[in-house]
Amino acid sequence: MLWGGLKPIRRRFIIDVGTLTALTYAALILPSSTFAHKVTLALSCAVTFFTAGLTTRWTISFPMVPIVLLQCSRYYLVLEGSWASLAIKIFSLLLIAKSFLLTILFPAVKINQVKGKYNVGIIDFFMPVENFEHEHVTVRLLYPTLE
């Protein structure tokens, strides 16, 4: 099993694939179709932001930032048909491919709630360390309790 027994959230995976498909469309269409280009970029960003925030689905949102910046520069700064436009398309498609791969490797998963007759106790303490940048490290200890 690829995810070690964890079950991916199907709805989230479909939204991620849809967003990446929209970004691929925006990277491939000509910037002369301005309305479709702007709407596709804005909609894919809005869907990701409103359904998962910026960091919950980092596999989508982190590559999305340079993709949007590249597409805006392709639209506003670079002439279509130039080598810079082609380089922007290729780099955008590489970022989208990376995001597809990250979405498959690190999907949003459903984590089951821990059930059993024992509760979990938590203790945070500081351990002194030598030859380190800081004088101590924080350690969290989890242990079973009957309470």
PDB file of N, CA and C in Angstrom, residues 11 34 46-47 67 96 102 113 121 125 127 137 144:
ATOM      1  N   ARG A  11     -12.751  13.390  -1.814  1.00  0.00           N
ATOM      2  CA  ARG A  11     -13.222  14.721  -2.220  1.00  0.00           C
ATOM      3  C   ARG A  11     -12.053  15.688  -2.377  1.00  0.00           C
ATOM      4  N   THR A  34      -7.592  36.576 -22.865  1.00  0.00           N
ATOM      5  CA  THR A  34      -7.361  37.152 -21.546  1.00  0.00           C
ATOM      6  C   THR A  34      -8.384  36.732 -20.514  1.00  0.00           C
ATOM      7  N   ALA A  46      -8.639  30.512  -5.866  1.00  0.00           N
ATOM      8  CA  ALA A  46      -9.742  30.685  -4.920  1.00  0.00           C
ATOM      9  C   ALA A  46     -10.243  29.346  -4.388  1.00  0.00           C
ATOM     10  N   VAL A  47     -10.359  28.356  -5.268  1.00  0.00           N
ATOM     11  CA  VAL A  47     -10.829  27.038  -4.834  1.00  0.00           C
ATOM     12  C   VAL A  47      -9.863  26.441  -3.816  1.00  0.00           C
ATOM     13  N   ILE A  67       3.692  29.476 -10.141  1.00  0.00           N
ATOM     14  CA  ILE A  67       2.944  29.279 -11.383  1.00  0.00           C
ATOM     15  C   ILE A  67       2.126  30.520 -11.704  1.00  0.00           C
ATOM     16  N   ILE A  96       3.736  22.085 -12.267  1.00  0.00           N
ATOM     17  CA  ILE A  96       2.458  21.388 -12.168  1.00  0.00           C
ATOM     18  C   ILE A  96       2.686  19.882 -12.068  1.00  0.00           C
ATOM     19  N   LEU A 102       3.516  15.274  -5.927  1.00  0.00           N
ATOM     20  CA  LEU A 102       3.390  15.489  -4.482  1.00  0.00           C
ATOM     21  C   LEU A 102       1.981  15.175  -3.983  1.00  0.00           C
ATOM     22  N   GLN A 113      -9.623   8.307  14.869  1.00  0.00           N
ATOM     23  CA  GLN A 113      -9.465   8.690  16.263  1.00  0.00           C
ATOM     24  C   GLN A 113      -9.003   7.479  17.065  1.00  0.00           C
ATOM     25  N   GLY A 121      -1.590  10.573  28.419  1.00  0.00           N
ATOM     26  CA  GLY A 121      -1.012  11.667  29.188  1.00  0.00           C
ATOM     27  C   GLY A 121       0.123  12.305  28.402  1.00  0.00           C
ATOM     28  N   PHE A 125       8.909  18.548  28.538  1.00  0.00           N
ATOM     29  CA  PHE A 125      10.041  18.924  29.384  1.00  0.00           C
ATOM     30  C   PHE A 125      11.218  19.309  28.510  1.00  0.00           C
ATOM     31  N   MET A 127      15.318  19.115  27.846  1.00  0.00           N
ATOM     32  CA  MET A 127      16.517  18.332  28.098  1.00  0.00           C
ATOM     33  C   MET A 127      17.731  19.174  27.741  1.00  0.00           C
ATOM     34  N   VAL A 137      16.639  21.210  24.404  1.00  0.00           N
ATOM     35  CA  VAL A 137      15.635  20.869  23.396  1.00  0.00           C
ATOM     36  C   VAL A 137      14.344  20.512  24.124  1.00  0.00           C
ATOM     37  N   PRO A 144       0.365   6.141  28.330  1.00  0.00           N
ATOM     38  CA  PRO A 144      -1.005   5.714  28.625  1.00  0.00           C
ATOM     39  C   PRO A 144      -1.346   5.954  30.088  1.00  0.00           C
TER      40      PRO A 144
END
